[in-house]
Amino acid sequence: MSGTGPVLLMVDDRPSTFTRYAARTLPEHLVLLRFEELRADLSEDHLRRTAHLPAFWVRAAEPLEREAERYLAWAAAELPVAPERFCNPSEPQQALAQRFAALAGLPHLTEQQVAWVRDKAVMKRRFRELGLRTAAFARVREAAAITAFAAEHGWPLVLKPVDSFACVDTHRLDGPESLSSLDLTARDWMVEQFLGGTEWEVCAVVHRGEVLDAWPSAMPCRPLDIVNGAMNANISVGTDEAPPVDLRALLQTVVTGMDIDHGYAHMEFFLVDGELYAGEIGLRLAGCEIPANHGHAYGFDVFGATLDVYRGLAPKLSYRQRRCAGDLLLPLPGSGTVRRITPAEELLRVPGVVDAVLKVGVGDTVSARRASHNASGYVHVVGASIEEVERRMRDVLGAFVIDLTPAIDPAPVIDLAPVIDPAPAREGAR
């Protein structure tokens, strides 16, 4: 990654490894864009870590057009060089962030592109227009529509908000009895056919409309199983165990069909009896610690390459190794106060563990959520194969202990689900 070049305006709506990396490596070429209504999601520790960077706060009560005008005046008066490029690493802020970038005259996704990468029903229609196979799907507003869909496609089904992420409010419906407690009035919902086979993920960086490379990930357990307690892990596959698919060509079809110029793309797909079904795509960094997995698997600076494409620069993808590397999210079994937790130093002694980060410590009050990124911390595990990495991950789970005193009253708690940035006092060796 180059320390010279254009200044980047980057959305900062939650602490993340990517933001920490950017703040550390581009201190003179980075400006943060924050939204007042999301202030509670930015920890005091994160604000201290990024205090050396200029940051513009978008006020919640003001029209976005006025805030964009205020930003432009602020940038002209307060910054040595105004940002010329834009990066939004956040899935839930995609529509708001891209609209702000457009008003500020920065490179951005159009409203149509935002719909393609954010609204899952619109996304799947676009996949089909591009010649890709998808599961059957339909928007639904009432239980009767789900029953009608099931009559045609059978049970089980998957029900989700069209703008959900991390499996929040996503459920598997196994039969008509699953419909009795549903409330479909508050959000825009869709239902889709449940696919068997094997679910995979693939990430890529895009520069000037070209997919430069694609990095597949295996998932020991499906996201819908993860939110119900299964092992929460992703494994970057830098070996010949990668799926028998031209992944770069697959992503290029989508990138060209959605007229995407640059960015980090994260896609999920299924292989069912040898047939590929497109799942979903996001034009932002993958969740959890998946990007870091690719760096460990291929031996290159994945965050630097990502920053380069958002700054309009061509990254150097020079790989030093090929192996499997995964992130295992450590369990957060409920809400309450942490009584005991295995130290990061002990987890680092498990064979294959190259990084261990705890997000909580003894005495912290925590709140668990039903989300695929719910965790008390994470480890990075490397190995020669998918099987070896998964076995070592299970060894970590066998060594890891977290005990909670259950919450008794509704006092405010620390909601850890969206927090990715680890507190420095609890980080393991890097």
Short mmCIF file of C-alpha atoms in Angstrom, two decimals:
data_model
loop_
_atom_site.label_atom_id
_atom_site.label_comp_id
_atom_site.label_asym_id
_atom_site.label_seq_id
_atom_site.Cartn_x
_atom_site.Cartn_y
_atom_site.Cartn_z
CA MET A 1 0.00 0.00 0.00
CA SER A 2 1.22 3.47 -0.86
CA GLY A 3 1.37 6.18 1.81
CA THR A 4 1.11 8.81 -0.92
CA GLY A 5 -1.81 9.52 -3.22
CA PRO A 6 -5.37 10.77 -2.75
CA VAL A 7 -6.92 11.51 0.64
CA LEU A 8 -9.71 9.07 1.55
CA LEU A 9 -12.98 9.88 3.31
CA MET A 10 -14.01 6.71 5.16
CA VAL A 11 -17.21 5.92 7.04
CA ASP A 12 -16.50 5.12 10.69
CA ASP A 13 -19.67 3.71 12.24
CA ARG A 14 -18.10 1.07 14.49
CA PRO A 15 -14.64 0.03 15.63
CA SER A 16 -12.99 -2.46 13.28
CA THR A 17 -9.64 -3.97 12.45
CA PHE A 18 -9.78 -2.25 9.06
CA THR A 19 -10.34 1.19 10.57
CA ARG A 20 -7.48 0.66 13.03
CA TYR A 21 -5.19 -0.37 10.18
CA ALA A 22 -6.14 2.66 8.09
CA ALA A 23 -5.70 5.04 11.03
CA ARG A 24 -2.26 3.61 11.68
CA THR A 25 -0.95 3.50 8.11
CA LEU A 26 -2.60 6.53 6.46
CA PRO A 27 -2.59 9.21 9.17
CA GLU A 28 -2.07 12.03 6.65
CA HIS A 29 -4.37 10.65 3.95
CA LEU A 30 -7.46 9.65 5.92
CA VAL A 31 -10.55 11.58 7.06
CA LEU A 32 -13.34 9.89 9.02
CA LEU A 33 -17.05 10.35 8.36
CA ARG A 34 -19.25 9.72 11.40
CA PHE A 35 -22.99 9.88 12.03
CA GLU A 36 -24.27 11.40 15.26
CA GLU A 37 -27.08 8.87 15.67
CA LEU A 38 -24.46 6.09 15.79
CA ARG A 39 -22.26 7.76 18.42
CA ALA A 40 -23.06 5.05 20.99
CA ASP A 41 -21.47 2.41 18.72
CA LEU A 42 -18.07 4.14 18.88
CA SER A 43 -16.31 3.26 22.12
CA GLU A 44 -14.29 5.82 24.02
CA ASP A 45 -11.22 3.67 23.42
CA HIS A 46 -11.82 3.79 19.66
CA LEU A 47 -12.29 7.56 19.74
CA ARG A 48 -8.98 7.92 21.60
CA ARG A 49 -7.20 5.69 19.09
CA THR A 50 -8.43 7.81 16.19
CA ALA A 51 -8.19 11.24 17.84
CA HIS A 52 -5.22 12.13 15.59
CA LEU A 53 -7.46 11.97 12.49
CA PRO A 54 -9.79 14.69 11.24
CA ALA A 55 -13.42 13.58 11.57
CA PHE A 56 -16.64 15.10 10.29
CA TRP A 57 -19.83 14.36 12.23
CA VAL A 58 -23.08 14.29 10.25
CA ARG A 59 -25.87 15.70 12.42
CA ALA A 60 -28.96 13.53 12.71
CA ALA A 61 -31.54 16.32 12.78
CA GLU A 62 -30.34 18.11 9.63
CA PRO A 63 -31.14 17.31 5.99
CA LEU A 64 -28.33 15.35 4.38
CA GLU A 65 -28.02 17.93 1.61
CA ARG A 66 -27.27 20.63 4.18
CA GLU A 67 -24.77 18.39 5.96
CA ALA A 68 -22.97 17.69 2.70
CA GLU A 69 -22.69 21.43 2.09
CA ARG A 70 -21.38 21.91 5.61
CA TYR A 71 -18.86 19.10 5.03
CA LEU A 72 -17.56 20.71 1.84
CA ALA A 73 -17.08 24.04 3.63
CA TRP A 74 -15.38 22.29 6.55
CA ALA A 75 -13.04 20.34 4.27
CA ALA A 76 -12.04 23.47 2.36
CA ALA A 77 -11.36 25.45 5.55
CA GLU A 78 -9.94 22.83 7.90
CA LEU A 79 -8.07 20.24 5.82
CA PRO A 80 -4.72 20.65 4.06
CA VAL A 81 -6.11 18.53 1.20
CA ALA A 82 -9.77 17.63 0.78
CA PRO A 83 -10.64 13.95 0.21
CA GLU A 84 -10.95 12.88 -3.41
CA ARG A 85 -11.96 9.28 -2.75
CA PHE A 86 -14.58 7.55 -0.62
CA CYS A 87 -14.85 4.24 1.25
CA ASN A 88 -17.84 2.80 3.08
CA PRO A 89 -16.92 -0.49 4.82
CA SER A 90 -20.33 -0.70 6.53
CA GLU A 91 -23.24 -2.81 5.27
CA PRO A 92 -26.07 -1.14 7.23
CA GLN A 93 -24.93 2.39 6.30
CA GLN A 94 -24.64 1.67 2.58
CA ALA A 95 -27.58 3.75 1.32
CA LEU A 96 -26.96 6.73 3.62
CA ALA A 97 -23.20 6.73 3.08
CA GLN A 98 -23.36 6.51 -0.71
CA ARG A 99 -25.95 9.28 -0.88
CA PHE A 100 -23.71 11.51 1.23
CA ALA A 101 -20.73 10.76 -1.02
CA ALA A 102 -22.81 11.71 -4.08
CA LEU A 103 -23.82 15.01 -2.48
CA ALA A 104 -20.18 15.66 -1.59
CA GLY A 105 -19.02 15.04 -5.16
CA LEU A 106 -17.04 11.90 -4.32
CA PRO A 107 -16.97 8.52 -6.14
CA HIS A 108 -20.04 6.59 -5.02
CA LEU A 109 -22.55 3.89 -5.80
CA THR A 110 -25.73 5.00 -7.54
CA GLU A 111 -29.15 4.34 -6.02
CA GLN A 112 -29.56 1.43 -8.43
CA GLN A 113 -26.20 -0.07 -7.41
CA VAL A 114 -27.05 0.32 -3.73
CA ALA A 115 -30.28 -1.58 -4.36
CA TRP A 116 -28.37 -4.34 -6.18
CA VAL A 117 -25.94 -4.87 -3.29
CA ARG A 118 -28.31 -4.11 -0.39
CA ASP A 119 -31.86 -5.25 -1.21
CA LYS A 120 -31.63 -9.03 -1.38
CA ALA A 121 -34.70 -9.46 -3.60
CA VAL A 122 -33.47 -6.85 -6.10
CA MET A 123 -30.01 -8.44 -5.88
CA LYS A 124 -31.27 -11.92 -6.76
CA ARG A 125 -33.30 -10.59 -9.67
CA ARG A 126 -30.12 -8.99 -10.98
CA PHE A 127 -28.20 -12.25 -10.54
CA ARG A 128 -30.80 -13.98 -12.72
CA GLU A 129 -30.63 -11.25 -15.33
CA LEU A 130 -26.88 -11.90 -15.48
CA GLY A 131 -27.47 -15.60 -16.12
CA LEU A 132 -26.76 -16.87 -12.61
CA ARG A 133 -28.89 -19.47 -10.89
CA THR A 134 -30.43 -18.58 -7.50
CA ALA A 135 -32.77 -20.17 -5.02
CA ALA A 136 -36.45 -19.46 -5.65
CA PHE A 137 -37.53 -16.33 -3.73
CA ALA A 138 -40.37 -13.90 -3.21
CA ARG A 139 -41.17 -10.78 -1.20
CA VAL A 140 -43.79 -11.46 1.47
CA ARG A 141 -45.97 -9.28 3.69
CA GLU A 142 -48.16 -11.89 5.39
CA ALA A 143 -48.08 -15.49 6.53
CA ALA A 144 -50.46 -16.54 3.75
CA ALA A 145 -47.86 -15.54 1.15
CA ILE A 146 -45.29 -17.76 2.88
CA THR A 147 -47.72 -20.67 2.90
CA ALA A 148 -48.40 -20.18 -0.81
CA PHE A 149 -44.65 -20.08 -1.54
CA ALA A 150 -44.14 -23.28 0.47
CA ALA A 151 -46.93 -25.00 -1.47
CA GLU A 152 -44.92 -24.44 -4.64
CA HIS A 153 -41.36 -24.90 -3.36
CA GLY A 154 -41.74 -27.00 -0.21
CA TRP A 155 -40.42 -26.68 3.33
CA PRO A 156 -38.02 -25.70 4.85
CA LEU A 157 -37.77 -22.07 3.83
CA VAL A 158 -35.55 -19.14 4.83
CA LEU A 159 -37.23 -15.93 5.98
CA LYS A 160 -35.20 -12.72 6.15
CA PRO A 161 -35.52 -8.93 5.93
CA VAL A 162 -34.40 -7.80 2.49
CA ASP A 163 -31.86 -5.46 4.11
CA SER A 164 -30.60 -7.75 6.87
CA PHE A 165 -26.96 -8.69 7.46
CA ALA A 166 -25.12 -11.10 9.80
CA CYS A 167 -28.28 -13.25 9.92
CA VAL A 168 -30.03 -10.68 12.11
CA ASP A 169 -33.77 -11.55 12.07
CA THR A 170 -33.10 -14.39 9.60
CA HIS A 171 -34.83 -17.69 10.33
CA ARG A 172 -35.31 -21.16 8.93
CA LEU A 173 -39.00 -22.09 8.75
CA ASP A 174 -39.56 -25.84 8.89
CA GLY A 175 -43.34 -25.91 8.54
CA PRO A 176 -46.65 -24.06 8.99
CA GLU A 177 -46.20 -24.17 12.77
CA SER A 178 -43.28 -21.74 12.38
CA LEU A 179 -45.64 -18.98 11.20
CA SER A 180 -47.68 -18.45 14.36
CA SER A 181 -45.29 -16.00 16.05
CA LEU A 182 -44.16 -14.04 13.00
CA ASP A 183 -44.56 -10.27 12.80
CA LEU A 184 -44.15 -9.18 9.18
CA THR A 185 -45.38 -5.61 9.62
CA ALA A 186 -42.25 -3.80 10.79
CA ARG A 187 -39.84 -4.56 7.94
CA ASP A 188 -39.68 -5.52 4.26
CA TRP A 189 -39.38 -9.32 4.17
CA MET A 190 -38.55 -12.03 1.68
CA VAL A 191 -38.69 -15.79 1.72
CA GLU A 192 -36.49 -18.14 -0.25
CA GLN A 193 -36.05 -21.80 -0.93
CA PHE A 194 -33.69 -23.58 1.47
CA LEU A 195 -30.67 -24.92 -0.41
CA GLY A 196 -28.72 -28.00 0.56
CA GLY A 197 -25.24 -28.71 -0.74
CA THR A 198 -22.18 -26.76 0.42
CA GLU A 199 -22.15 -23.05 1.20
CA TRP A 200 -19.01 -21.10 0.28
CA GLU A 201 -17.84 -17.49 0.46
CA VAL A 202 -15.51 -15.60 -1.85
CA CYS A 203 -13.90 -12.16 -1.52
CA ALA A 204 -12.20 -9.99 -4.13
CA VAL A 205 -10.75 -6.55 -4.71
CA VAL A 206 -11.89 -4.62 -7.77
CA HIS A 207 -9.88 -1.92 -9.57
CA ARG A 208 -11.20 0.01 -12.58
CA GLY A 209 -13.92 -2.58 -13.12
CA GLU A 210 -11.55 -5.57 -13.03
CA VAL A 211 -11.62 -8.33 -10.41
CA LEU A 212 -7.92 -8.58 -9.56
CA ASP A 213 -8.18 -11.86 -7.66
CA ALA A 214 -10.70 -13.95 -5.73
CA TRP A 215 -10.14 -15.63 -2.36
CA PRO A 216 -12.52 -18.44 -1.34
CA SER A 217 -13.56 -19.28 2.21
CA ALA A 218 -14.98 -22.50 3.59
CA MET A 219 -17.53 -22.42 6.41
CA PRO A 220 -17.44 -25.36 8.82
CA CYS A 221 -21.01 -24.42 9.85
CA ARG A 222 -23.67 -22.44 8.03
CA PRO A 223 -24.55 -18.96 9.32
CA LEU A 224 -28.08 -20.03 10.21
CA ASP A 225 -26.62 -22.83 12.34
CA ILE A 226 -24.08 -20.43 13.86
CA VAL A 227 -26.75 -18.12 15.27
CA ASN A 228 -28.27 -21.19 16.92
CA GLY A 229 -25.01 -22.17 18.62
CA ALA A 230 -22.84 -23.95 16.04
CA MET A 231 -19.10 -23.22 15.71
CA ASN A 232 -18.63 -19.72 14.32
CA ALA A 233 -15.74 -19.83 11.87
CA ASN A 234 -14.57 -19.05 8.34
CA ILE A 235 -11.51 -20.59 6.68
CA SER A 236 -9.67 -18.88 3.82
CA VAL A 237 -8.59 -21.60 1.40
CA GLY A 238 -5.29 -20.78 -0.27
CA THR A 239 -4.72 -24.41 -1.29
CA ASP A 240 -6.08 -26.70 -4.00
CA GLU A 241 -9.08 -27.45 -1.76
CA ALA A 242 -10.79 -24.40 -3.19
CA PRO A 243 -14.18 -25.09 -4.84
CA PRO A 244 -14.08 -26.25 -8.49
CA VAL A 245 -15.38 -22.92 -9.79
CA ASP A 246 -13.75 -20.09 -11.71
CA LEU A 247 -14.39 -17.66 -8.87
CA ARG A 248 -12.72 -14.72 -10.50
CA ALA A 249 -14.95 -15.14 -13.56
CA LEU A 250 -18.02 -15.50 -11.34
CA LEU A 251 -17.30 -12.25 -9.56
CA GLN A 252 -16.36 -10.51 -12.80
CA THR A 253 -19.81 -11.39 -14.18
CA VAL A 254 -21.43 -9.69 -11.19
CA VAL A 255 -19.03 -6.72 -11.10
CA THR A 256 -19.51 -6.04 -14.82
CA GLY A 257 -23.26 -6.59 -14.61
CA MET A 258 -23.57 -4.14 -11.72
CA ASP A 259 -21.12 -1.67 -13.30
CA ILE A 260 -18.91 -1.67 -10.21
CA ASP A 261 -15.72 0.33 -10.66
CA HIS A 262 -13.78 -0.47 -7.50
CA GLY A 263 -13.97 -1.82 -3.97
CA TYR A 264 -13.97 -4.95 -1.84
CA ALA A 265 -16.64 -7.51 -2.79
CA HIS A 266 -17.85 -10.34 -0.57
CA MET A 267 -20.11 -13.01 -2.06
CA GLU A 268 -21.79 -16.18 -0.80
CA PHE A 269 -22.75 -19.06 -3.06
CA PHE A 270 -23.87 -22.69 -2.89
CA LEU A 271 -22.74 -25.79 -4.73
CA VAL A 272 -25.63 -28.22 -4.99
CA ASP A 273 -24.95 -31.46 -6.91
CA GLY A 274 -22.26 -29.64 -8.86
CA GLU A 275 -24.51 -26.69 -9.77
CA LEU A 276 -23.67 -23.17 -8.57
CA TYR A 277 -26.35 -21.02 -6.96
CA ALA A 278 -25.57 -17.37 -6.31
CA GLY A 279 -26.48 -16.36 -2.77
CA GLU A 280 -25.76 -12.75 -1.85
CA ILE A 281 -23.12 -10.11 -2.48
CA GLY A 282 -21.94 -7.09 -0.51
CA LEU A 283 -19.72 -4.31 -1.81
CA ARG A 284 -17.86 -3.71 1.46
CA LEU A 285 -15.41 -5.63 3.61
CA ALA A 286 -16.50 -9.09 4.69
CA GLY A 287 -17.69 -9.43 8.27
CA CYS A 288 -15.96 -10.86 11.32
CA GLU A 289 -12.22 -11.21 10.61
CA ILE A 290 -12.53 -12.79 7.15
CA PRO A 291 -10.29 -10.25 5.35
CA ALA A 292 -7.50 -10.91 7.84
CA ASN A 293 -7.85 -14.63 7.11
CA HIS A 294 -6.88 -13.98 3.49
CA GLY A 295 -3.79 -12.10 4.63
CA HIS A 296 -2.74 -15.05 6.82
CA ALA A 297 -3.54 -17.61 4.11
CA TYR A 298 -1.70 -15.91 1.24
CA GLY A 299 0.92 -13.93 3.15
CA PHE A 300 0.10 -10.46 1.89
CA ASP A 301 -1.24 -7.11 3.11
CA VAL A 302 -4.96 -7.54 2.45
CA PHE A 303 -5.99 -4.32 4.23
CA GLY A 304 -3.39 -2.32 2.32
CA ALA A 305 -4.64 -3.73 -0.97
CA THR A 306 -8.21 -2.82 0.01
CA LEU A 307 -7.25 0.75 0.87
CA ASP A 308 -5.42 1.04 -2.43
CA VAL A 309 -8.45 0.18 -4.58
CA TYR A 310 -10.64 2.61 -2.65
CA ARG A 311 -8.01 5.30 -3.25
CA GLY A 312 -7.95 4.54 -6.98
CA LEU A 313 -4.55 2.83 -6.85
CA ALA A 314 -3.60 -0.56 -8.28
CA PRO A 315 -2.51 -2.83 -5.38
CA LYS A 316 0.39 -5.26 -5.58
CA LEU A 317 -0.96 -8.74 -4.88
CA SER A 318 2.31 -10.47 -4.14
CA TYR A 319 1.67 -13.70 -2.22
CA ARG A 320 4.39 -15.19 -0.03
CA GLN A 321 2.65 -18.46 0.84
CA ARG A 322 -0.40 -20.66 0.27
CA ARG A 323 -2.16 -22.31 3.19
CA CYS A 324 -5.49 -22.33 5.00
CA ALA A 325 -6.23 -19.76 7.69
CA GLY A 326 -9.40 -19.04 9.58
CA ASP A 327 -11.03 -16.87 12.18
CA LEU A 328 -12.85 -18.62 15.02
CA LEU A 329 -15.21 -16.37 16.96
CA LEU A 330 -15.15 -17.27 20.64
CA PRO A 331 -18.53 -17.95 22.26
CA LEU A 332 -20.54 -15.39 24.15
CA PRO A 333 -23.10 -17.70 25.79
CA GLY A 334 -25.53 -15.12 27.15
CA SER A 335 -25.92 -11.84 28.99
CA GLY A 336 -24.49 -11.00 32.38
CA THR A 337 -21.18 -10.28 34.10
CA VAL A 338 -18.01 -12.14 33.16
CA ARG A 339 -16.72 -14.19 36.12
CA ARG A 340 -13.99 -16.13 34.32
CA ILE A 341 -12.49 -16.22 30.83
CA THR A 342 -9.50 -18.04 29.37
CA PRO A 343 -6.58 -15.60 28.85
CA ALA A 344 -5.43 -14.88 25.30
CA GLU A 345 -1.93 -16.05 26.24
CA GLU A 346 -3.30 -19.52 26.95
CA LEU A 347 -5.15 -19.67 23.64
CA LEU A 348 -1.96 -18.75 21.79
CA ARG A 349 -0.41 -21.98 23.10
CA VAL A 350 -2.90 -24.10 21.14
CA PRO A 351 -1.15 -25.44 17.99
CA GLY A 352 -1.91 -23.35 14.91
CA VAL A 353 -3.15 -20.24 16.74
CA VAL A 354 -1.29 -17.17 15.43
CA ASP A 355 -3.45 -14.43 16.97
CA ALA A 356 -5.85 -14.25 19.90
CA VAL A 357 -8.00 -11.27 20.89
CA LEU A 358 -10.47 -11.03 23.76
CA LYS A 359 -13.11 -8.33 23.64
CA VAL A 360 -14.22 -8.84 27.24
CA GLY A 361 -12.58 -9.43 30.60
CA VAL A 362 -13.51 -10.40 34.13
CA GLY A 363 -15.99 -7.94 35.57
CA ASP A 364 -17.36 -6.73 32.23
CA THR A 365 -21.13 -6.73 31.77
CA VAL A 366 -22.10 -8.06 28.36
CA SER A 367 -25.17 -8.65 26.22
CA ALA A 368 -25.36 -11.39 23.60
CA ARG A 369 -27.33 -11.03 20.37
CA ARG A 370 -28.65 -13.50 17.83
CA ALA A 371 -26.22 -12.50 15.10
CA SER A 372 -23.48 -14.30 13.20
CA HIS A 373 -20.83 -11.91 14.56
CA ASN A 374 -21.80 -12.37 18.23
CA ALA A 375 -18.60 -13.20 20.12
CA SER A 376 -16.45 -12.61 23.18
CA GLY A 377 -13.30 -12.49 21.05
CA TYR A 378 -11.59 -14.36 18.24
CA VAL A 379 -8.51 -16.35 17.28
CA HIS A 380 -6.78 -16.80 13.94
CA VAL A 381 -5.78 -20.39 13.21
CA VAL A 382 -3.57 -21.64 10.37
CA GLY A 383 -2.93 -25.10 8.92
CA ALA A 384 -2.07 -27.07 5.83
CA SER A 385 -5.69 -27.99 5.05
CA ILE A 386 -9.29 -27.11 5.85
CA GLU A 387 -9.53 -30.21 8.01
CA GLU A 388 -6.44 -29.32 10.03
CA VAL A 389 -7.61 -25.76 10.66
CA GLU A 390 -11.08 -26.94 11.69
CA ARG A 391 -9.60 -29.55 14.05
CA ARG A 392 -7.35 -26.95 15.65
CA MET A 393 -10.33 -24.62 16.02
CA ARG A 394 -12.19 -27.32 17.92
CA ASP A 395 -9.11 -27.70 20.13
CA VAL A 396 -9.38 -23.97 20.88
CA LEU A 397 -13.04 -24.36 21.81
CA GLY A 398 -12.06 -27.23 24.08
CA ALA A 399 -9.53 -25.00 25.84
CA PHE A 400 -11.71 -21.89 26.04
CA VAL A 401 -13.89 -21.17 29.06
CA ILE A 402 -16.15 -18.22 29.75
CA ASP A 403 -18.42 -18.09 32.80
CA LEU A 404 -21.08 -15.45 33.32
CA THR A 405 -23.12 -14.35 36.28
CA PRO A 406 -26.56 -14.04 34.66
CA ALA A 407 -28.05 -10.57 34.37
CA ILE A 408 -30.64 -9.91 37.10
CA ASP A 409 -31.95 -6.45 36.32
CA PRO A 410 -32.36 -4.43 33.11
CA ALA A 411 -29.37 -2.20 33.86
CA PRO A 412 -27.49 -0.96 30.76
CA VAL A 413 -25.01 -3.51 29.40
CA ILE A 414 -22.22 -3.56 26.86
CA ASP A 415 -23.61 -4.84 23.54
CA LEU A 416 -20.63 -6.63 22.03
CA ALA A 417 -22.12 -7.95 18.83
CA PRO A 418 -21.15 -5.04 16.55
CA VAL A 419 -17.81 -4.42 18.27
CA ILE A 420 -14.85 -5.76 16.31
CA ASP A 421 -12.08 -3.51 17.61
CA PRO A 422 -10.34 -5.20 20.59
CA ALA A 423 -9.27 -3.26 23.66
CA PRO A 424 -5.45 -3.04 23.69
CA ALA A 425 -5.11 -4.28 27.25
CA ARG A 426 -6.72 -7.57 26.26
CA GLU A 427 -5.03 -8.24 22.94
CA GLY A 428 -2.86 -11.28 22.59
CA ALA A 429 0.52 -11.38 20.86
CA ARG A 430 0.42 -10.24 17.25
#
